[in-house]
């Protein structure tokens, strides 16, 4: 009951919710009688008209991709007829590439419609939110994104969704989950911001993702790991959508950031920082984060630190544009409007400079701010920053897999996961072709076909 209350009162902000101490890292679920994965034919021959097997390198011509038990077994030149009992997937008129990876989504919540979210919040339960998350996951998969990093939502709900996808019970992308974003009191991830007193009290009594001081922030990391988090996200600075007029400046101390990153790394998790202001980004990079989300304001020193530390920038170009449109339409609280304007004005120019300077980019959209399923509209903005279409695709495959630390994703090669998508025509000539994905295979299971 308390959990439902806290989640209901959070008014759209992520909240840890749980009153009790954390459950085991991945609460086990009963095994399904037959998963979608096990129901799929064990052997599939995919005829690809063109195949971008290793984004960054030139595509191959006609190729047969042989998929066995959800993994790529072999690539052969030309179209090879399948043996008896094997299934043929005919993409001979299509351009085939690895399943896309979005490193920044929020599957929890309505997504892209903050006014509706606020109006319905008091009449929806955590169970309703989970149903919405299931729909968001399916939309994301059908848009060609076979792996996502969920960077903030109900930790138990997203963990359950992650495991249901993994079992093959629910159609969705593979989820790498952060649980709730770690934040200081009054910061971007404090679910009590701007709420009336009795509701703020209820949220503050139960949220475990808010911390003040290094020791408390170590506790907060451990609490998210205890709830099943596979990556740790923290708010180094203020954020656009939180209902607090604190601006986009640094919110956490360097000591707090170091404590978070050290604890995450010691527990085998990567750490990523939500950060807008340059001093927040610099402090997070000095603390050793693996990536920065947004990075709206980047000065020369921040860019130097990115390169020196080998950290990635996750650009989320479409997020401030979506937030600004919502703010101007009156869908966001007044505190968010100047922040949306400031972030939208700064982000593109900062990223243009960072890309030209050689900073590593890994694809992420912050979908949930924008609508789920529109993730691929990010690509055109990346090309506008100065990337070639090939480089933009590489950021959402090879580079994203590198940042995740997953060597089974991002390319189509023997021994890798059979995550692949197809479009009509080459996205290397027009990257917006990725906005209309014709075919999706996730772990060897066809999730979308024409
Ligand atoms: Zn986000």
CSV table of C-alpha atoms and ligand atoms in Angstrom, one decimal:
chain,number,residue,atom,x,y,z
A,1,UNK,CA,0.0,0.0,0.0
A,2,UNK,CA,2.7,2.5,1.0
A,3,UNK,CA,4.5,1.8,-2.3
A,4,UNK,CA,1.4,2.4,-4.3
A,5,UNK,CA,0.9,5.6,-2.4
A,6,UNK,CA,4.4,6.9,-3.0
A,7,UNK,CA,4.3,6.1,-6.6
A,8,UNK,CA,0.9,7.7,-7.1
A,9,UNK,CA,2.1,10.8,-5.3
A,10,UNK,CA,5.2,11.2,-7.3
A,11,UNK,CA,3.3,13.0,-10.1
A,12,UNK,CA,5.3,11.6,-12.9
A,13,UNK,CA,8.7,11.8,-11.4
A,14,UNK,CA,10.7,8.6,-10.9
A,15,UNK,CA,10.6,7.4,-7.3
A,16,UNK,CA,12.2,4.5,-5.6
A,17,UNK,CA,8.8,4.0,-3.9
A,18,UNK,CA,9.7,1.1,-1.7
A,19,UNK,CA,9.3,1.5,2.0
A,20,UNK,CA,11.0,-1.8,2.9
A,21,UNK,CA,14.6,-2.7,2.4
A,22,UNK,CA,15.5,-3.9,-1.0
A,23,UNK,CA,14.5,-7.3,-2.3
A,24,UNK,CA,17.1,-9.6,-3.8
A,25,UNK,CA,18.8,-8.1,-6.9
A,26,UNK,CA,16.6,-9.9,-9.4
A,27,UNK,CA,13.6,-11.2,-7.7
A,28,UNK,CA,13.2,-14.6,-9.5
A,29,UNK,CA,10.1,-15.2,-11.6
A,30,UNK,CA,8.5,-18.5,-12.4
A,31,UNK,CA,9.8,-19.9,-15.7
A,32,UNK,CA,7.1,-19.7,-18.4
A,33,UNK,CA,5.9,-23.0,-20.0
A,34,UNK,CA,7.1,-21.9,-23.4
A,35,UNK,CA,8.8,-18.6,-24.2
A,36,UNK,CA,8.5,-16.9,-27.5
A,37,UNK,CA,12.2,-17.5,-28.0
A,38,UNK,CA,11.9,-21.3,-27.6
A,39,UNK,CA,8.8,-21.3,-29.8
A,40,UNK,CA,10.8,-19.8,-32.7
A,41,UNK,CA,12.3,-22.0,-35.3
A,42,UNK,CA,15.8,-22.9,-34.2
A,43,UNK,CA,17.3,-22.4,-37.7
A,44,UNK,CA,16.6,-19.3,-39.8
A,45,UNK,CA,18.1,-18.2,-43.1
A,46,UNK,CA,17.9,-14.5,-43.7
A,47,UNK,CA,18.4,-13.3,-47.3
A,48,UNK,CA,19.7,-9.7,-47.0
A,49,UNK,CA,19.8,-7.5,-50.2
A,50,UNK,CA,22.5,-5.4,-48.5
A,51,UNK,CA,24.0,-6.0,-45.1
A,52,UNK,CA,25.7,-3.4,-42.9
A,53,UNK,CA,27.2,-6.1,-40.7
A,54,UNK,CA,29.8,-3.8,-39.0
A,55,UNK,CA,28.6,-0.2,-38.9
A,56,UNK,CA,31.5,2.0,-39.7
A,57,UNK,CA,32.8,-0.4,-42.4
A,58,UNK,CA,31.2,-0.5,-45.9
A,59,UNK,CA,28.1,-2.7,-46.3
A,60,UNK,CA,28.2,-6.1,-48.0
A,61,UNK,CA,26.1,-7.0,-51.0
A,62,UNK,CA,23.6,-9.9,-51.1
A,63,UNK,CA,24.3,-12.0,-48.0
A,64,UNK,CA,22.7,-15.0,-46.2
A,65,UNK,CA,22.6,-14.6,-42.4
A,66,UNK,CA,22.2,-17.9,-40.7
A,67,UNK,CA,20.6,-17.7,-37.3
A,68,UNK,CA,20.6,-20.6,-34.9
A,69,UNK,CA,18.9,-20.5,-31.5
A,70,UNK,CA,18.8,-16.7,-31.4
A,71,UNK,CA,22.4,-16.2,-32.3
A,72,UNK,CA,24.1,-15.4,-35.6
A,73,UNK,CA,25.9,-18.6,-36.7
A,74,UNK,CA,27.3,-17.7,-40.0
A,75,UNK,CA,27.4,-15.2,-42.9
A,76,UNK,CA,27.5,-16.5,-46.5
A,77,UNK,CA,27.9,-14.5,-49.7
A,78,UNK,CA,24.8,-14.5,-51.9
A,79,UNK,CA,21.4,-16.1,-51.2
A,80,UNK,CA,21.8,-19.7,-49.9
A,81,UNK,CA,18.7,-21.9,-49.9
A,82,UNK,CA,17.7,-23.0,-46.4
A,83,UNK,CA,17.8,-26.8,-45.7
A,84,UNK,CA,14.6,-28.7,-44.9
A,85,UNK,CA,13.1,-27.6,-41.6
A,86,UNK,CA,14.8,-24.2,-41.6
A,87,UNK,CA,12.8,-21.0,-42.0
A,88,UNK,CA,13.5,-18.5,-44.8
A,89,UNK,CA,13.2,-14.7,-44.1
A,90,UNK,CA,13.2,-12.9,-47.4
A,91,UNK,CA,14.8,-9.4,-47.0
A,92,UNK,CA,16.4,-9.6,-50.5
A,93,UNK,CA,14.9,-6.2,-51.4
A,94,UNK,CA,15.9,-4.7,-48.1
A,95,UNK,CA,18.9,-3.1,-46.4
A,96,UNK,CA,19.7,-5.0,-43.2
A,97,UNK,CA,21.7,-3.7,-40.2
A,98,UNK,CA,22.1,-4.5,-36.5
A,99,UNK,CA,19.3,-3.8,-34.1
A,100,UNK,CA,19.6,-0.3,-32.8
A,101,UNK,CA,20.5,0.6,-29.3
A,102,UNK,CA,19.0,3.6,-27.4
A,103,UNK,CA,21.0,4.3,-24.3
A,104,UNK,CA,18.5,6.7,-22.7
A,105,UNK,CA,14.8,5.9,-22.4
A,106,UNK,CA,12.2,6.0,-19.7
A,107,UNK,CA,9.7,3.2,-20.4
A,108,UNK,CA,7.7,4.0,-17.2
A,109,UNK,CA,5.0,6.6,-17.7
A,110,UNK,CA,2.9,7.8,-20.6
A,111,UNK,CA,5.7,9.5,-22.4
A,112,UNK,CA,5.6,12.5,-24.6
A,113,UNK,CA,2.3,13.8,-23.1
A,114,UNK,CA,3.1,15.5,-19.8
A,115,UNK,CA,-0.3,17.2,-19.5
A,116,UNK,CA,-2.1,13.9,-19.7
A,117,UNK,CA,0.4,12.4,-17.3
A,118,UNK,CA,-0.3,15.1,-14.7
A,119,UNK,CA,-4.0,14.8,-15.1
A,120,UNK,CA,-4.2,11.1,-14.8
A,121,UNK,CA,-1.5,10.6,-12.1
A,122,UNK,CA,-3.9,10.7,-9.1
A,123,UNK,CA,-6.1,8.0,-10.6
A,124,UNK,CA,-3.5,5.5,-11.8
A,125,UNK,CA,-1.7,2.8,-9.9
A,126,UNK,CA,1.7,1.3,-10.3
A,127,UNK,CA,0.0,-1.6,-12.1
A,128,UNK,CA,-1.4,0.8,-14.7
A,129,UNK,CA,2.0,2.3,-15.2
A,130,UNK,CA,3.4,-1.2,-15.8
A,131,UNK,CA,0.8,-1.8,-18.5
A,132,UNK,CA,1.8,1.5,-20.2
A,133,UNK,CA,5.5,0.5,-19.9
A,134,UNK,CA,4.7,-2.8,-21.7
A,135,UNK,CA,3.1,-0.8,-24.6
A,136,UNK,CA,6.1,1.6,-24.7
A,137,UNK,CA,8.5,-1.4,-24.8
A,138,UNK,CA,6.6,-2.9,-27.8
A,139,UNK,CA,6.6,0.4,-29.6
A,140,UNK,CA,10.3,0.9,-29.1
A,141,UNK,CA,11.1,-2.6,-30.4
A,142,UNK,CA,8.9,-2.1,-33.5
A,143,UNK,CA,10.8,1.1,-34.2
A,144,UNK,CA,13.9,-1.0,-34.6
A,145,UNK,CA,15.5,-0.6,-31.1
A,146,UNK,CA,16.4,-4.0,-29.9
A,147,UNK,CA,18.2,-2.8,-26.8
A,148,UNK,CA,17.6,0.1,-24.5
A,149,UNK,CA,19.1,1.5,-21.3
A,150,UNK,CA,16.2,2.6,-19.0
A,151,UNK,CA,17.6,5.5,-17.0
A,152,UNK,CA,14.8,6.1,-14.5
A,153,UNK,CA,11.5,4.6,-13.6
A,154,UNK,CA,9.9,2.5,-10.9
A,155,UNK,CA,12.8,0.2,-10.1
A,156,UNK,CA,10.6,-2.9,-9.3
A,157,UNK,CA,8.3,-2.4,-12.3
A,158,UNK,CA,11.1,-1.9,-14.8
A,159,UNK,CA,13.0,-4.8,-13.4
A,160,UNK,CA,9.9,-7.0,-13.8
A,161,UNK,CA,9.5,-5.8,-17.4
A,162,UNK,CA,13.2,-6.5,-18.1
A,163,UNK,CA,12.9,-10.0,-16.9
A,164,UNK,CA,9.6,-10.6,-18.8
A,165,UNK,CA,11.3,-9.5,-22.0
A,166,UNK,CA,14.3,-11.7,-21.2
A,167,UNK,CA,12.0,-14.8,-20.8
A,168,UNK,CA,10.3,-14.0,-24.1
A,169,UNK,CA,6.9,-13.4,-22.4
A,170,UNK,CA,6.6,-9.7,-23.5
A,171,UNK,CA,7.7,-8.2,-26.8
A,172,UNK,CA,10.2,-5.4,-26.0
A,173,UNK,CA,13.8,-4.5,-26.4
A,174,UNK,CA,16.5,-6.0,-24.1
A,175,UNK,CA,16.5,-3.6,-21.1
A,176,UNK,CA,19.6,-2.5,-19.1
A,177,UNK,CA,18.0,-0.9,-16.1
A,178,UNK,CA,19.1,1.9,-13.8
A,179,UNK,CA,16.3,1.7,-11.3
A,180,UNK,CA,15.7,5.3,-10.0
A,181,UNK,CA,18.1,8.1,-10.7
A,182,UNK,CA,20.2,9.1,-7.6
A,183,UNK,CA,19.8,12.7,-6.7
A,184,UNK,CA,20.4,15.1,-3.8
A,185,UNK,CA,17.5,16.5,-1.8
A,186,UNK,CA,15.7,19.1,-4.0
A,187,UNK,CA,17.6,17.8,-7.0
A,188,UNK,CA,16.3,16.5,-10.4
A,189,UNK,CA,15.4,13.1,-9.0
A,190,UNK,CA,13.7,14.2,-5.8
A,191,UNK,CA,10.1,13.1,-6.3
A,192,UNK,CA,8.8,15.5,-3.6
A,193,UNK,CA,9.8,18.6,-5.5
A,194,UNK,CA,7.0,21.1,-5.9
A,195,UNK,CA,4.3,18.8,-4.3
A,196,UNK,CA,1.8,20.0,-1.7
A,197,UNK,CA,3.0,19.3,1.9
A,198,UNK,CA,1.2,16.1,2.7
A,199,UNK,CA,2.1,14.5,-0.6
A,200,UNK,CA,5.7,15.7,-0.4
A,201,UNK,CA,5.9,14.2,3.1
A,202,UNK,CA,4.6,10.9,1.9
A,203,UNK,CA,7.2,10.7,-1.0
A,204,UNK,CA,10.1,11.9,1.2
A,205,UNK,CA,9.3,9.2,3.8
A,206,UNK,CA,9.8,6.4,1.4
A,207,UNK,CA,12.2,7.4,-1.5
A,208,UNK,CA,15.6,5.8,-1.2
A,209,UNK,CA,17.2,7.3,-4.3
A,210,UNK,CA,17.8,10.7,-2.7
A,211,UNK,CA,21.1,11.2,-0.8
A,212,UNK,CA,23.1,14.0,0.8
A,213,UNK,CA,26.8,13.6,1.5
A,214,UNK,CA,29.2,10.9,0.2
A,215,UNK,CA,28.3,8.1,2.7
A,216,UNK,CA,24.6,8.6,2.1
A,217,UNK,CA,25.1,8.5,-1.7
A,218,UNK,CA,27.0,5.2,-1.3
A,219,UNK,CA,23.9,3.9,0.5
A,220,UNK,CA,21.7,5.1,-2.4
A,221,UNK,CA,23.8,3.3,-5.0
A,222,UNK,CA,23.7,0.1,-3.0
A,223,UNK,CA,19.9,0.4,-2.6
A,224,UNK,CA,19.4,0.7,-6.4
A,225,UNK,CA,21.7,-2.3,-6.9
A,226,UNK,CA,19.7,-4.2,-4.3
A,227,UNK,CA,16.6,-3.4,-6.4
A,228,UNK,CA,18.2,-5.0,-9.5
A,229,UNK,CA,19.9,-2.0,-11.2
A,230,UNK,CA,22.4,-2.9,-13.8
A,231,UNK,CA,23.7,0.6,-14.3
A,232,UNK,CA,23.8,3.6,-12.0
A,233,UNK,CA,22.4,7.0,-13.0
A,234,UNK,CA,22.8,10.1,-11.0
A,235,UNK,CA,21.8,13.8,-11.4
A,236,UNK,CA,24.9,15.9,-11.4
A,237,UNK,CA,22.9,19.0,-12.2
A,238,UNK,CA,19.4,20.3,-12.2
A,239,UNK,CA,17.1,19.1,-14.9
A,240,UNK,CA,14.5,20.5,-17.3
A,241,UNK,CA,11.4,18.6,-16.2
A,242,UNK,CA,11.7,18.5,-12.5
A,243,UNK,CA,9.3,20.9,-10.8
A,244,UNK,CA,12.0,23.0,-9.1
A,245,UNK,CA,13.3,26.3,-10.2
A,246,UNK,CA,16.9,25.5,-9.3
A,247,UNK,CA,18.2,26.0,-12.9
A,248,UNK,CA,20.5,23.6,-14.7
A,249,UNK,CA,23.6,24.2,-12.6
A,250,UNK,CA,25.6,21.6,-10.6
A,251,UNK,CA,23.6,20.1,-7.8
A,252,UNK,CA,25.9,17.5,-6.4
A,253,UNK,CA,29.3,18.0,-4.8
A,254,UNK,CA,32.4,16.4,-6.4
A,255,UNK,CA,32.7,14.3,-3.3
A,256,UNK,CA,29.2,12.9,-3.7
A,257,UNK,CA,29.8,12.1,-7.4
A,258,UNK,CA,33.1,10.3,-6.6
A,259,UNK,CA,31.3,8.2,-3.9
A,260,UNK,CA,28.6,7.3,-6.4
A,261,UNK,CA,31.0,6.3,-9.2
A,262,UNK,CA,33.4,4.4,-6.9
A,263,UNK,CA,30.5,2.4,-5.4
A,264,UNK,CA,28.9,1.7,-8.7
A,265,UNK,CA,32.2,0.5,-10.2
A,266,UNK,CA,33.1,-1.6,-7.2
A,267,UNK,CA,29.7,-3.4,-7.6
A,268,UNK,CA,30.4,-4.0,-11.3
A,269,UNK,CA,28.1,-1.3,-12.6
A,270,UNK,CA,28.8,1.5,-15.0
A,271,UNK,CA,27.8,5.0,-13.9
A,272,UNK,CA,26.3,7.7,-16.0
A,273,UNK,CA,25.5,11.3,-15.1
A,274,UNK,CA,22.6,13.4,-16.1
A,275,UNK,CA,24.3,16.8,-16.6
A,276,UNK,CA,23.6,20.1,-18.2
A,277,UNK,CA,25.9,22.7,-16.7
A,278,UNK,CA,29.6,22.5,-17.7
A,279,UNK,CA,30.8,22.4,-14.0
A,280,UNK,CA,28.6,19.5,-13.3
A,281,UNK,CA,29.9,17.7,-16.4
A,282,UNK,CA,33.5,18.4,-15.5
A,283,UNK,CA,33.0,17.2,-11.9
A,284,UNK,CA,31.3,14.0,-13.1
A,285,UNK,CA,34.1,13.3,-15.6
A,286,UNK,CA,36.7,13.9,-13.0
A,287,UNK,CA,34.8,11.5,-10.7
A,288,UNK,CA,35.2,8.8,-13.5
A,289,UNK,CA,31.7,8.4,-15.0
A,290,UNK,CA,31.5,6.3,-18.1
A,291,UNK,CA,29.1,8.6,-19.8
A,292,UNK,CA,27.3,12.0,-19.6
A,293,UNK,CA,23.6,12.3,-20.6
A,294,UNK,CA,22.6,15.6,-22.3
A,295,UNK,CA,25.9,17.6,-21.8
A,296,UNK,CA,24.0,20.8,-22.9
A,297,UNK,CA,26.8,23.2,-21.9
A,298,UNK,CA,30.3,22.1,-22.8
A,299,UNK,CA,33.4,24.3,-22.4
A,300,UNK,CA,36.9,23.5,-23.7
A,301,UNK,CA,37.9,21.9,-20.4
A,302,UNK,CA,34.8,19.6,-20.4
A,303,UNK,CA,35.7,18.5,-23.9
A,304,UNK,CA,39.3,17.9,-23.0
A,305,UNK,CA,38.2,15.8,-20.0
A,306,UNK,CA,35.8,13.7,-22.2
A,307,UNK,CA,38.7,12.8,-24.4
A,308,UNK,CA,41.3,12.3,-21.6
A,309,UNK,CA,38.9,9.9,-19.7
A,310,UNK,CA,37.5,8.1,-22.8
A,311,UNK,CA,33.9,8.9,-21.6
A,312,UNK,CA,31.0,8.9,-24.0
A,313,UNK,CA,28.5,11.7,-24.6
A,314,UNK,CA,24.9,10.5,-24.9
A,315,UNK,CA,23.4,13.5,-26.8
A,316,UNK,CA,19.6,13.3,-26.5
A,317,UNK,CA,19.1,15.9,-29.2
A,318,UNK,CA,15.4,15.5,-29.5
A,319,UNK,CA,14.7,15.8,-25.7
A,320,UNK,CA,15.0,19.5,-25.3
A,321,UNK,CA,13.1,20.1,-28.5
A,322,UNK,CA,10.2,18.0,-27.3
A,323,UNK,CA,10.3,19.6,-23.8
A,324,UNK,CA,10.3,23.1,-25.3
A,325,UNK,CA,7.3,22.3,-27.5
A,326,UNK,CA,5.5,20.9,-24.4
A,327,UNK,CA,6.4,23.9,-22.3
A,328,UNK,CA,5.2,26.4,-25.0
A,329,UNK,CA,1.9,24.4,-25.2
A,330,UNK,CA,1.4,24.9,-21.5
A,331,UNK,CA,1.9,21.2,-20.6
A,332,UNK,CA,4.8,21.8,-18.2
A,333,UNK,CA,4.9,23.6,-14.8
A,334,UNK,CA,6.2,27.2,-15.0
A,335,UNK,CA,9.5,26.2,-13.4
A,336,UNK,CA,10.4,24.0,-16.3
A,337,UNK,CA,9.9,26.6,-19.1
A,338,UNK,CA,13.1,28.7,-18.7
A,339,UNK,CA,15.1,25.5,-18.3
A,340,UNK,CA,13.7,24.0,-21.4
A,341,UNK,CA,14.5,27.1,-23.4
A,342,UNK,CA,18.0,27.3,-22.1
A,343,UNK,CA,18.8,23.7,-22.7
A,344,UNK,CA,17.3,23.7,-26.2
A,345,UNK,CA,19.3,26.8,-27.1
A,346,UNK,CA,22.7,25.5,-25.9
A,347,UNK,CA,22.7,21.7,-26.6
A,348,UNK,CA,23.1,21.6,-30.3
A,349,UNK,CA,26.0,24.1,-30.5
A,350,UNK,CA,27.8,22.3,-27.6
A,351,UNK,CA,27.5,18.9,-29.3
A,352,UNK,CA,28.6,20.2,-32.7
A,353,UNK,CA,31.8,21.5,-31.0
A,354,UNK,CA,32.3,18.2,-29.1
A,355,UNK,CA,31.9,16.0,-32.2
A,356,UNK,CA,34.3,18.2,-34.2
A,357,UNK,CA,36.8,17.9,-31.3
A,358,UNK,CA,36.7,14.0,-31.4
A,359,UNK,CA,34.5,13.3,-28.3
A,360,UNK,CA,33.0,9.8,-28.4
A,361,UNK,CA,29.2,9.8,-28.9
A,362,UNK,CA,26.8,7.0,-28.1
A,363,UNK,CA,23.1,7.2,-29.2
A,364,UNK,CA,20.4,8.1,-26.7
A,365,UNK,CA,17.2,10.0,-27.0
A,366,UNK,CA,15.5,10.4,-23.5
A,367,UNK,CA,12.3,8.9,-25.1
A,368,UNK,CA,9.6,9.3,-22.5
A,369,UNK,CA,10.3,13.1,-22.8
A,370,UNK,CA,9.5,12.6,-26.5
A,371,UNK,CA,7.2,9.9,-27.6
A,372,UNK,CA,8.2,6.2,-27.5
A,373,UNK,CA,8.7,4.9,-31.0
A,374,UNK,CA,10.0,8.2,-32.4
A,375,UNK,CA,13.5,7.3,-31.2
A,376,UNK,CA,15.0,7.2,-34.7
A,377,UNK,CA,14.2,10.9,-35.3
A,378,UNK,CA,17.4,11.5,-33.4
A,379,UNK,CA,19.5,10.4,-36.3
A,380,UNK,CA,18.8,13.4,-38.5
A,381,UNK,CA,19.9,15.7,-35.7
A,382,UNK,CA,23.2,13.7,-35.3
A,383,UNK,CA,23.9,14.2,-39.1
A,384,UNK,CA,23.1,17.9,-38.6
A,385,UNK,CA,25.9,18.0,-35.9
A,386,UNK,CA,28.4,16.9,-38.5
A,387,UNK,CA,28.2,13.1,-38.4
A,388,UNK,CA,27.9,11.1,-41.6
A,389,UNK,CA,24.9,8.7,-41.6
A,390,UNK,CA,27.4,5.9,-41.2
A,391,UNK,CA,28.8,7.5,-38.0
A,392,UNK,CA,25.3,8.2,-36.7
A,393,UNK,CA,24.4,4.5,-37.2
A,394,UNK,CA,27.7,3.5,-35.6
A,395,UNK,CA,26.8,5.5,-32.5
A,396,UNK,CA,23.6,3.5,-32.1
A,397,UNK,CA,25.3,0.1,-32.6
A,398,UNK,CA,29.0,-0.4,-32.2
A,399,UNK,CA,29.6,2.6,-29.9
A,400,UNK,CA,26.5,2.0,-27.8
A,401,UNK,CA,27.5,-1.7,-27.3
A,402,UNK,CA,30.9,-0.6,-26.3
A,403,UNK,CA,29.5,1.8,-23.7
A,404,UNK,CA,27.2,-1.0,-22.4
A,405,UNK,CA,30.2,-3.3,-22.2
A,406,UNK,CA,28.3,-5.8,-24.3
A,407,UNK,CA,30.4,-7.6,-26.9
A,408,UNK,CA,27.4,-9.7,-28.2
A,409,UNK,CA,25.6,-6.6,-29.5
A,410,UNK,CA,26.1,-3.9,-32.2
A,411,UNK,CA,27.4,-6.0,-35.1
A,412,UNK,CA,26.0,-8.9,-37.2
A,413,UNK,CA,28.7,-11.6,-36.9
A,414,UNK,CA,29.0,-15.2,-35.8
A,415,UNK,CA,28.6,-15.6,-32.1
A,416,UNK,CA,26.6,-12.3,-31.7
A,417,UNK,CA,23.0,-12.0,-30.8
A,418,UNK,CA,20.5,-12.2,-33.8
A,419,UNK,CA,19.2,-8.6,-33.3
A,420,UNK,CA,18.7,-7.2,-36.8
A,421,UNK,CA,16.4,-4.8,-38.6
A,422,UNK,CA,15.7,-3.9,-42.2
A,423,UNK,CA,14.7,-0.8,-44.1
A,424,UNK,CA,13.8,0.0,-47.7
A,425,UNK,CA,16.8,1.7,-49.3
A,426,UNK,CA,20.2,2.5,-47.8
A,427,UNK,CA,20.2,4.6,-44.6
A,428,UNK,CA,23.8,5.5,-45.5
A,429,UNK,CA,22.3,7.7,-48.3
A,430,UNK,CA,19.4,9.0,-46.2
A,431,UNK,CA,19.5,8.4,-42.5
A,432,UNK,CA,15.8,9.2,-42.1
A,433,UNK,CA,15.0,5.9,-43.7
A,434,UNK,CA,15.6,4.5,-40.2
A,435,UNK,CA,12.4,6.3,-39.1
A,436,UNK,CA,10.5,3.7,-41.1
A,437,UNK,CA,11.8,0.3,-40.0
A,438,UNK,CA,10.2,-2.5,-42.1
A,439,UNK,CA,11.4,-5.6,-40.2
A,440,UNK,CA,12.7,-6.3,-36.7
A,441,UNK,CA,14.3,-9.5,-35.3
A,442,UNK,CA,15.1,-9.6,-31.6
A,443,UNK,CA,17.2,-12.6,-30.4
A,444,UNK,CA,16.2,-14.6,-33.4
A,445,UNK,CA,12.4,-13.9,-33.0
A,446,UNK,CA,10.7,-11.9,-35.7
A,447,UNK,CA,9.1,-8.9,-33.8
A,448,UNK,CA,7.9,-7.0,-36.9
A,449,UNK,CA,7.5,-8.0,-40.5
A,450,UNK,CA,5.9,-6.2,-43.5
B,1,LIG,ZN1,16.1,11.0,-19.0
